[in-house]
XYZ file of C-alpha atoms in Angstrom:
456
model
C 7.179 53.280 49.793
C 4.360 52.754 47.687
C 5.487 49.998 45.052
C 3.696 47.167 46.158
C 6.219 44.044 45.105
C 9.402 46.726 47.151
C 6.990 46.247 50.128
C 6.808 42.785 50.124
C 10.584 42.575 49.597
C 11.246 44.688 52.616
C 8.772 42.654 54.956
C 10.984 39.539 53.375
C 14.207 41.065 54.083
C 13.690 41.752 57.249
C 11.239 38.378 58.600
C 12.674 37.256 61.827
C 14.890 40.317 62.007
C 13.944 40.940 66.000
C 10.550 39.142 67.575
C 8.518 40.078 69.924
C 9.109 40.996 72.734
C 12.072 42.489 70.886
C 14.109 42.264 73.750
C 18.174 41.065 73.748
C 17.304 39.257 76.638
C 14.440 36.943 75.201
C 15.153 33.548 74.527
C 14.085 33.909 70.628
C 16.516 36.664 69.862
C 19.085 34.936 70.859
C 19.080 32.909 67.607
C 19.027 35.221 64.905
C 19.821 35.253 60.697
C 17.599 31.698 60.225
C 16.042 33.067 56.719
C 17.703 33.063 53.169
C 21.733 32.574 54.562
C 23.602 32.436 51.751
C 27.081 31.104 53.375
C 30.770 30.996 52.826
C 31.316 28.230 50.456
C 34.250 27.027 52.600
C 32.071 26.740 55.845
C 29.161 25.461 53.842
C 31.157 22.186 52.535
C 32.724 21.313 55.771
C 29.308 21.856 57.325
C 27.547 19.233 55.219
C 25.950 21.849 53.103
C 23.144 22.187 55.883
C 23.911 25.977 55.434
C 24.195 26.898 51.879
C 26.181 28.405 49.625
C 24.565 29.056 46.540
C 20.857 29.711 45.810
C 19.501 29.310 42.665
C 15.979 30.816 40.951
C 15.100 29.455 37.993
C 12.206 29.921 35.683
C 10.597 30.523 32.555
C 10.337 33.665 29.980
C 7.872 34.561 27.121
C 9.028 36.570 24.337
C 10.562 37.010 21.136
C 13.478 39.288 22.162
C 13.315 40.101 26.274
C 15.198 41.678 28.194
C 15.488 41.278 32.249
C 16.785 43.486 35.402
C 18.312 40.859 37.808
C 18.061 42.632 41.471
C 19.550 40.877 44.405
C 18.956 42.067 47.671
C 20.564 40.832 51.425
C 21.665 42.199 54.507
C 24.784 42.509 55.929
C 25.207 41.532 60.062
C 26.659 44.704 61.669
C 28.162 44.010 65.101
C 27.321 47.401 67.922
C 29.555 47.681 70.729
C 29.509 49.587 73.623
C 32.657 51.603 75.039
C 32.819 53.239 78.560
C 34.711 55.468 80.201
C 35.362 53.269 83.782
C 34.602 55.855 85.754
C 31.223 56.538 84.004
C 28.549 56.038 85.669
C 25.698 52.892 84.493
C 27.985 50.395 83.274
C 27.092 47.079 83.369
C 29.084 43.718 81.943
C 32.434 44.494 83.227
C 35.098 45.217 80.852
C 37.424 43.511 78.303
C 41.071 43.059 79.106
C 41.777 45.261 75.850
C 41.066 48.955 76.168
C 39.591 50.432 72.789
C 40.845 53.341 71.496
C 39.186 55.464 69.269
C 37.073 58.575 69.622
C 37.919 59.352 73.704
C 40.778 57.962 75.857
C 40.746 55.681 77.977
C 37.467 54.001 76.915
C 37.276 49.749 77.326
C 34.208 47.777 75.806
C 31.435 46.567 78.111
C 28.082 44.574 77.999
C 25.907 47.806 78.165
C 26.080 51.906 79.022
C 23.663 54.447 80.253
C 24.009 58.187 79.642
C 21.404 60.295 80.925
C 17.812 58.493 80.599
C 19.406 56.661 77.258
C 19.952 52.812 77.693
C 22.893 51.692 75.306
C 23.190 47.682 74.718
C 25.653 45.534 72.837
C 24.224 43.595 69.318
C 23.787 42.824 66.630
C 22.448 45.125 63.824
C 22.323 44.865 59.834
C 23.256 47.485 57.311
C 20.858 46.606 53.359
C 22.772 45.441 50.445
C 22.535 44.417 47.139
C 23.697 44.052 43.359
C 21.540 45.246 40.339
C 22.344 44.035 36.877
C 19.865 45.596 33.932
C 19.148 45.380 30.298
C 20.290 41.459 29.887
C 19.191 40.778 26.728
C 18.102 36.598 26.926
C 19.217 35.767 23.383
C 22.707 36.669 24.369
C 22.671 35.002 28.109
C 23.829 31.645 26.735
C 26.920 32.430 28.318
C 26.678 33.192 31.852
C 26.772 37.126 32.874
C 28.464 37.368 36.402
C 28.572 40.416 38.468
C 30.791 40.736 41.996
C 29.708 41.154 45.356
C 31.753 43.143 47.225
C 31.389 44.916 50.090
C 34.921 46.002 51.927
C 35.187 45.935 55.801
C 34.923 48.572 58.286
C 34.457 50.132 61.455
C 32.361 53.550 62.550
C 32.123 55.156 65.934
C 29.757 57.143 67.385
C 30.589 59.063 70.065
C 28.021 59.339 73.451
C 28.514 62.172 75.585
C 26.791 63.648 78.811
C 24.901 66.540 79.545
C 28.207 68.571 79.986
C 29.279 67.254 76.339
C 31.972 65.221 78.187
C 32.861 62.116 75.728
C 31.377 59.128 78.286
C 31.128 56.215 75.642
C 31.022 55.181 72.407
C 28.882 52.494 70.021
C 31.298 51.375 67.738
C 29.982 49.543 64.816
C 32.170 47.119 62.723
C 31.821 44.814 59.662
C 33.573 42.148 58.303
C 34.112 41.889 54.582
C 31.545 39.823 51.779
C 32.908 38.821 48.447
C 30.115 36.471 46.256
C 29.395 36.339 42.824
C 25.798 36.417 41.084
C 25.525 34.628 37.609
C 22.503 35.359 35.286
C 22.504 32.718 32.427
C 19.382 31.853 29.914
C 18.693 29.047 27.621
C 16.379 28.972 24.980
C 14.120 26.458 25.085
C 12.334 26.511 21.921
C 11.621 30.127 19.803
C 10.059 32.756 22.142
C 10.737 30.709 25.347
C 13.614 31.082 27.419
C 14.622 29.677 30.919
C 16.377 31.768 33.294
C 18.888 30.746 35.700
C 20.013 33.234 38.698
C 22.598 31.856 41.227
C 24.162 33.332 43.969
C 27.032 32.039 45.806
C 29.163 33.367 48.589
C 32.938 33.029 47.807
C 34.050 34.685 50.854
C 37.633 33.273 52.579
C 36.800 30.828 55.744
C 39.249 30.394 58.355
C 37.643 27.628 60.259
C 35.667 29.743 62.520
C 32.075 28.486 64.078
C 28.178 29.711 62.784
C 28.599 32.574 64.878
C 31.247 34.028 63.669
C 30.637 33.169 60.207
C 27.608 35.005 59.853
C 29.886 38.176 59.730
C 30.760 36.936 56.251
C 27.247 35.415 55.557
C 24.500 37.172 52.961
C 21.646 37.320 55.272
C 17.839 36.996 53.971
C 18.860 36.838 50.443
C 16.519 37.322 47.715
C 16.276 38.255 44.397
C 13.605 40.596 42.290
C 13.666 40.100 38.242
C 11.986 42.266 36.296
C 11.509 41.738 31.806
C 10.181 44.045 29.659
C 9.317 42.675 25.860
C 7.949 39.213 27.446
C 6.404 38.171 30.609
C 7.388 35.373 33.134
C 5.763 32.286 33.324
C 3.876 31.308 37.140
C 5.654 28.535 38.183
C 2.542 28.062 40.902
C -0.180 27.611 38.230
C 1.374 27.426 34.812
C -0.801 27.366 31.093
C -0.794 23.078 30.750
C 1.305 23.252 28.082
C 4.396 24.659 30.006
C 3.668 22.453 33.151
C 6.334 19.708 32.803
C 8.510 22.429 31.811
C 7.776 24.298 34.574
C 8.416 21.225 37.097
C 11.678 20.805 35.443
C 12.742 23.975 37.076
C 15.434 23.943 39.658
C 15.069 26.470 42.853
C 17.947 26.146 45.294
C 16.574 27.916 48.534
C 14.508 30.017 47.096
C 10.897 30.487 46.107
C 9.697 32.274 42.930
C 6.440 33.697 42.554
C 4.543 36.476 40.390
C 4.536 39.844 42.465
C 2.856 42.811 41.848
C -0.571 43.837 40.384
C -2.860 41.193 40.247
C -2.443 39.561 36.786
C 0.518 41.122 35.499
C 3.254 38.703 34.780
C 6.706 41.395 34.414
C 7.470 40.688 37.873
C 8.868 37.901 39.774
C 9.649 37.654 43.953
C 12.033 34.691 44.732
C 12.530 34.362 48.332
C 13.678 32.104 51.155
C 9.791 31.900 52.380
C 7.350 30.185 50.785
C 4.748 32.981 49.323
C 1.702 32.343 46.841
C 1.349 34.488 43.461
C 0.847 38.115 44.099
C 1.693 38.238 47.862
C 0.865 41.683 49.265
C 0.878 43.650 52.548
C -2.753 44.074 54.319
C -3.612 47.875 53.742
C -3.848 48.028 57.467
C -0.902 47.565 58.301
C 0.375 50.259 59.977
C 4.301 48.718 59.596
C 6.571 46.015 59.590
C 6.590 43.726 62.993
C 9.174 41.492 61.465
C 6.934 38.472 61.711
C 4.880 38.579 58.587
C 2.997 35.314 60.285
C 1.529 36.992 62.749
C -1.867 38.843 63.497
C -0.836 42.811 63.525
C -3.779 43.273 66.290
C -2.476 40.497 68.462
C 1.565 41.444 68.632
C 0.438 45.358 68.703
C -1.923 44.776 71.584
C 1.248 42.480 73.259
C 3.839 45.036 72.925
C 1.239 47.990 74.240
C 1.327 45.279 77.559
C 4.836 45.146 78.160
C 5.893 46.798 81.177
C 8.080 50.033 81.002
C 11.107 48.319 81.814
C 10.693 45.678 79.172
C 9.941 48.427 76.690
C 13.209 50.267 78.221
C 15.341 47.044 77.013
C 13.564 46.967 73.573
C 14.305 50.731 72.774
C 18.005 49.646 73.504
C 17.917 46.600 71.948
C 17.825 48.172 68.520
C 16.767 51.655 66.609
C 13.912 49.292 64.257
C 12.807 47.985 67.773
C 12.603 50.990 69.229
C 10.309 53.229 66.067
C 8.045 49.840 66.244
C 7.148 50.548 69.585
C 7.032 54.359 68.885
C 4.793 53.275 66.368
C 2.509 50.960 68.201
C 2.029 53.806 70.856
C 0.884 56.655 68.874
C -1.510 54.599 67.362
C -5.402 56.054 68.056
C -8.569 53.684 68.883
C -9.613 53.813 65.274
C -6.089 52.360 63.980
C -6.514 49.627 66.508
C -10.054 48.877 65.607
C -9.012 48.689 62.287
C -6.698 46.036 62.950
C -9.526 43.830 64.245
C -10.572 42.474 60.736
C -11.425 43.763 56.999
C -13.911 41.566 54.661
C -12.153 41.833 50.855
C -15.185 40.736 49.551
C -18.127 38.772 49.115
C -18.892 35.377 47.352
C -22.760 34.323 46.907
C -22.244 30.447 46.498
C -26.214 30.075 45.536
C -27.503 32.480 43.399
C -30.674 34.093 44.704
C -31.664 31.500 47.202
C -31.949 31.984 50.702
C -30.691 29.717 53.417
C -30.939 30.098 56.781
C -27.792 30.494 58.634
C -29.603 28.470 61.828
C -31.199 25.556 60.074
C -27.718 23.635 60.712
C -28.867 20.489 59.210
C -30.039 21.809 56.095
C -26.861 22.806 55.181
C -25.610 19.149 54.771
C -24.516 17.701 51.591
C -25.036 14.248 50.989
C -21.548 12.703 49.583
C -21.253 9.314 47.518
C -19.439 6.208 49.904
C -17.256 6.012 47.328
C -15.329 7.667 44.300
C -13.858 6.042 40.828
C -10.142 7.242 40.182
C -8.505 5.979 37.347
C -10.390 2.941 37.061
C -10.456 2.208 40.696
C -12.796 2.442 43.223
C -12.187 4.625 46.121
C -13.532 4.577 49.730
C -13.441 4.541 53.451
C -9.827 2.859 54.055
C -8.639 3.142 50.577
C -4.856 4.056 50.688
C -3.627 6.395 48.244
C -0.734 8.340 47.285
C -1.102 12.232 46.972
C 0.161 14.594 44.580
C -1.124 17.757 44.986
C -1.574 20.225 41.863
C -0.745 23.784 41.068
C -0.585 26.453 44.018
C 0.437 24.563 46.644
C 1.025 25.600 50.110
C 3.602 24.270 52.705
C 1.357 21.596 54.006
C 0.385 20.262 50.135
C 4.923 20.610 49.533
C 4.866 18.543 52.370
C 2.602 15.810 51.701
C 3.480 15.406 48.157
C 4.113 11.877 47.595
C 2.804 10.665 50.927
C 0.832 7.397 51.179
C -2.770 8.748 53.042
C -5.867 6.932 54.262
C -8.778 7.992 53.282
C -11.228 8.758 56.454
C -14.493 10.138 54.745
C -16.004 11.286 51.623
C -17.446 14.405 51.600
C -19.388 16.991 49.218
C -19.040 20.965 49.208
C -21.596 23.397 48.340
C -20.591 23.604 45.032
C -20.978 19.996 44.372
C -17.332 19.237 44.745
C -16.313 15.454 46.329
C -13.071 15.594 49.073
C -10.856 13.108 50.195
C -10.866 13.731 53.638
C -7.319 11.605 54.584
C -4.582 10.739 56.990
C -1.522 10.217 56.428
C -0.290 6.805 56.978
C 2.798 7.350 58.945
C 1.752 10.195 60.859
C 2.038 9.206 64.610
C -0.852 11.407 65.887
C -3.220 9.466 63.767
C -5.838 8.639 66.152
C -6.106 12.574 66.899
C -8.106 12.222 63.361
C -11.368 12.433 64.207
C -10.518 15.122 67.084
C -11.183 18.812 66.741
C -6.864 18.892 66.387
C -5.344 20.793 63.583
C -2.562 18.987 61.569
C -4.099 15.759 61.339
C -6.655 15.568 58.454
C -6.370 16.907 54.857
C -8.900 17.756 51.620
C -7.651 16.540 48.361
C -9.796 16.516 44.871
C -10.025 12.972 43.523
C -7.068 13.813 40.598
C -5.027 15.322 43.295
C -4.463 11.342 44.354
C -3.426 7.402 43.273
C -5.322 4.734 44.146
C -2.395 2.179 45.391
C -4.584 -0.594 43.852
C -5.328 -3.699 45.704
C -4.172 -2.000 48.820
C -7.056 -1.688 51.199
């Protein structure tokens, strides 16, 4: 796969998929699907709505006459079971009170099977799906376009036989039906301008059962890919000032748009249940997916090269995508490894031509001012201020926005830029400020806060 935007959809659509040690029996894979559920509407509303139903991307279009592909992309939750013969040997679990028949007699499900060397577990897999609408022409969107999600349900078996080709076991695979509906609607804002609404909501029948079982029915790690040709999308990160309030007007349920692709080229937009910047991409050395895009690829390869055979055993078993990871991680040389350890992108000179010596510590101090002017109003040590954070923001500046902060220090970068070095007020770790503690103090630009006036 060598389309850069499919690769970060892939690494979205399957975050959190199986962690390390991608084992059944660790504790973090026993809670699985947390990213981009998309759930029955039914279960959603007596729920609360703290697991949605619909998710939403909205945003804004350039062009005279464009025309969008609306691609939306989930998986399904695929429940593996394991049937035994009773008199085969390796069963573990015990069986169910129901026999199963399907591809041998006599076979009942149970907990877990071995045949020969292979190790065969109960779980949970997921099968890809998805809807693709193209050529919407915006101009004619102002009615809503709806397309149908519908995916049928059904059962496959696989049969697992011995050396002798005796009929032993069986994984039986089985999914429950999805029904959903995803609306594409634009409205023209002024001429050549257009905002674009995508929503996707689960209409699937609920009969009162619990999040487990739900999840059967459930549009796991949603996300959606547009694409326009004859205009360009509009950054909703770091927008041209004259679309900004426009662009803040925009209403994202759930989901996270951002420009994907080439560096610079705007036909291309990634909405996802994770927060990404503009033009996310995949580190070149990469050698694959881990399923925890959060990670450090050296770190969690050297981990799973240190589990013990046994645990590697269980992951092989666990699932087919945890089992070609470690195949993966395992055929991998000394070079890959070392080139896992780190990669410069490139270099910056922040004083051009002059030399400065990387050991004269205090020469690289920067005096800083004791106090700023912001809007009128002096700002200092103590000062309290409200924040509001400006265009490509991260999670911490999302959640800070519109927090009252202290400000600690004053201070002055190399390129002459003054920082608010601040608390926030109603953070209880506090007095961790002026420890070496992450999570505690923050850098805003003098616009990026309000002086609460009078308030010292």
């Amino acid at each position: 796969m060598t389309d850069p935007v499919e690769k970060i959809a892939a690494a979205v659509l399957y975050e959190g998929y199986v962690l390390w040690p991608y084992r059944r029996s660790a504790q973090k894979n026993q809670k699985r699907w947390t990213f981009g559920g998309v759930y029955p509407r039914a279960y959603s509303e007596a729920e609360g709505g703290n697991d949605p139903w619909l998710m939403q991307t909205q945003c804004l279009v350039v062009g005279e006459k464009p025309t969008v592909e609306v691609k939306v992309r989930f998986l399904h939750v695929v429940e593996r079971r394991v049937a035994a013969r009773r008199s085969a040997p390796g069963v573990r679990g015990g069986f169910e009170t129901r026999p199963y028949q399907g591809v041998g007699e006599g076979l009942e499900f149970v907990d877990e099977l071995r045949v020969g060397r292979e190790r065969y577990l109960a779980w949970e897999e997921a099968a890809e799906q998805g809807v693709v609408v193209s050529g919407l022409g915006l101009a004619a969107l102002e009615t809503p376009m709806r397309a149908t999600i519908s995916v049928p349900a059904g059962i496959e078996e696989e049969p697992l036989a011995n050396d002798g080709g005796e009929v032993v076991g069986a994984l039986v695979r089985s999914w429950r039906s999805l029904e959903g509906t995803v609306e594409v609607e634009a409205e023209p804002v002024r001429e050549g301008l257009f905002k674009l609404t995508v929503k996707i909501m689960n209409t699937a029948p609920w009969s009162g059962q619990n999040r487990e079982e739900t999840i059967y029915q459930t549009l796991v790690s949603t996300h959606t890919i547009l694409k326009v040709e004859g205009g360009e999308f509009v950054s909703l990160m770091d927008p041209p000032e004259e679309l900004k309030r426009l662009t803040e007007e925009c209403e994202n349920v759930k989901t996270w748009p951002v420009l994907a692709g080439e560096e610079g080229d705007k036909h291309t937009i990634l909405s996802s249940p994770i927060i990404l910047y503009d033009y996310p991409q995949i580190a070149p050395e990469s050698p694959g997916d881990l399923f925890d895009g959060g990670e450090i690829d050296q770190l969690l390869t050297l981990s799973i090269l240190s589990l013990t055979d046994e645990e590697k055993e269980e992951a092989r078993a666990t699932d087919p995508r945890a089992r070609e990871i470690l195949d993966r991680s395992e055929s991998l040389t000394e070079e890959d490894l070392m080139g896992l350890h780190g990669a410069i992108r490139g270099f910056q000179m922040l004083r051009g031509g002059e030399q400065i010596d990387p050991f004269e510590v205090e020469g690289l101090e920067r005096p800083a001012p004791p106090s700023v002017t912001v809007g009128g109003v002096e700002v200092g040590t103590g000062s309290r201020v409200r924040l509001w954070p400006q265009a490509g923001k991260d999670i911490f500046d999302i959640a800070l926005s519109g927090k009252v902060a202290i400000v600690e220090k004053i201070e002055q970068d190399f390129e002459d830029r003054i920082l608010l070095a601040v608390s926030v007020e109603d953070d209880p770790g506090r007095e961790m400020v002026d420890m070496p503690v992450l999570g505690h103090r923050f850098f805003f630009s003098p616009d990026e806060v309000e002086p609460l006036e009078g308030e010292r």
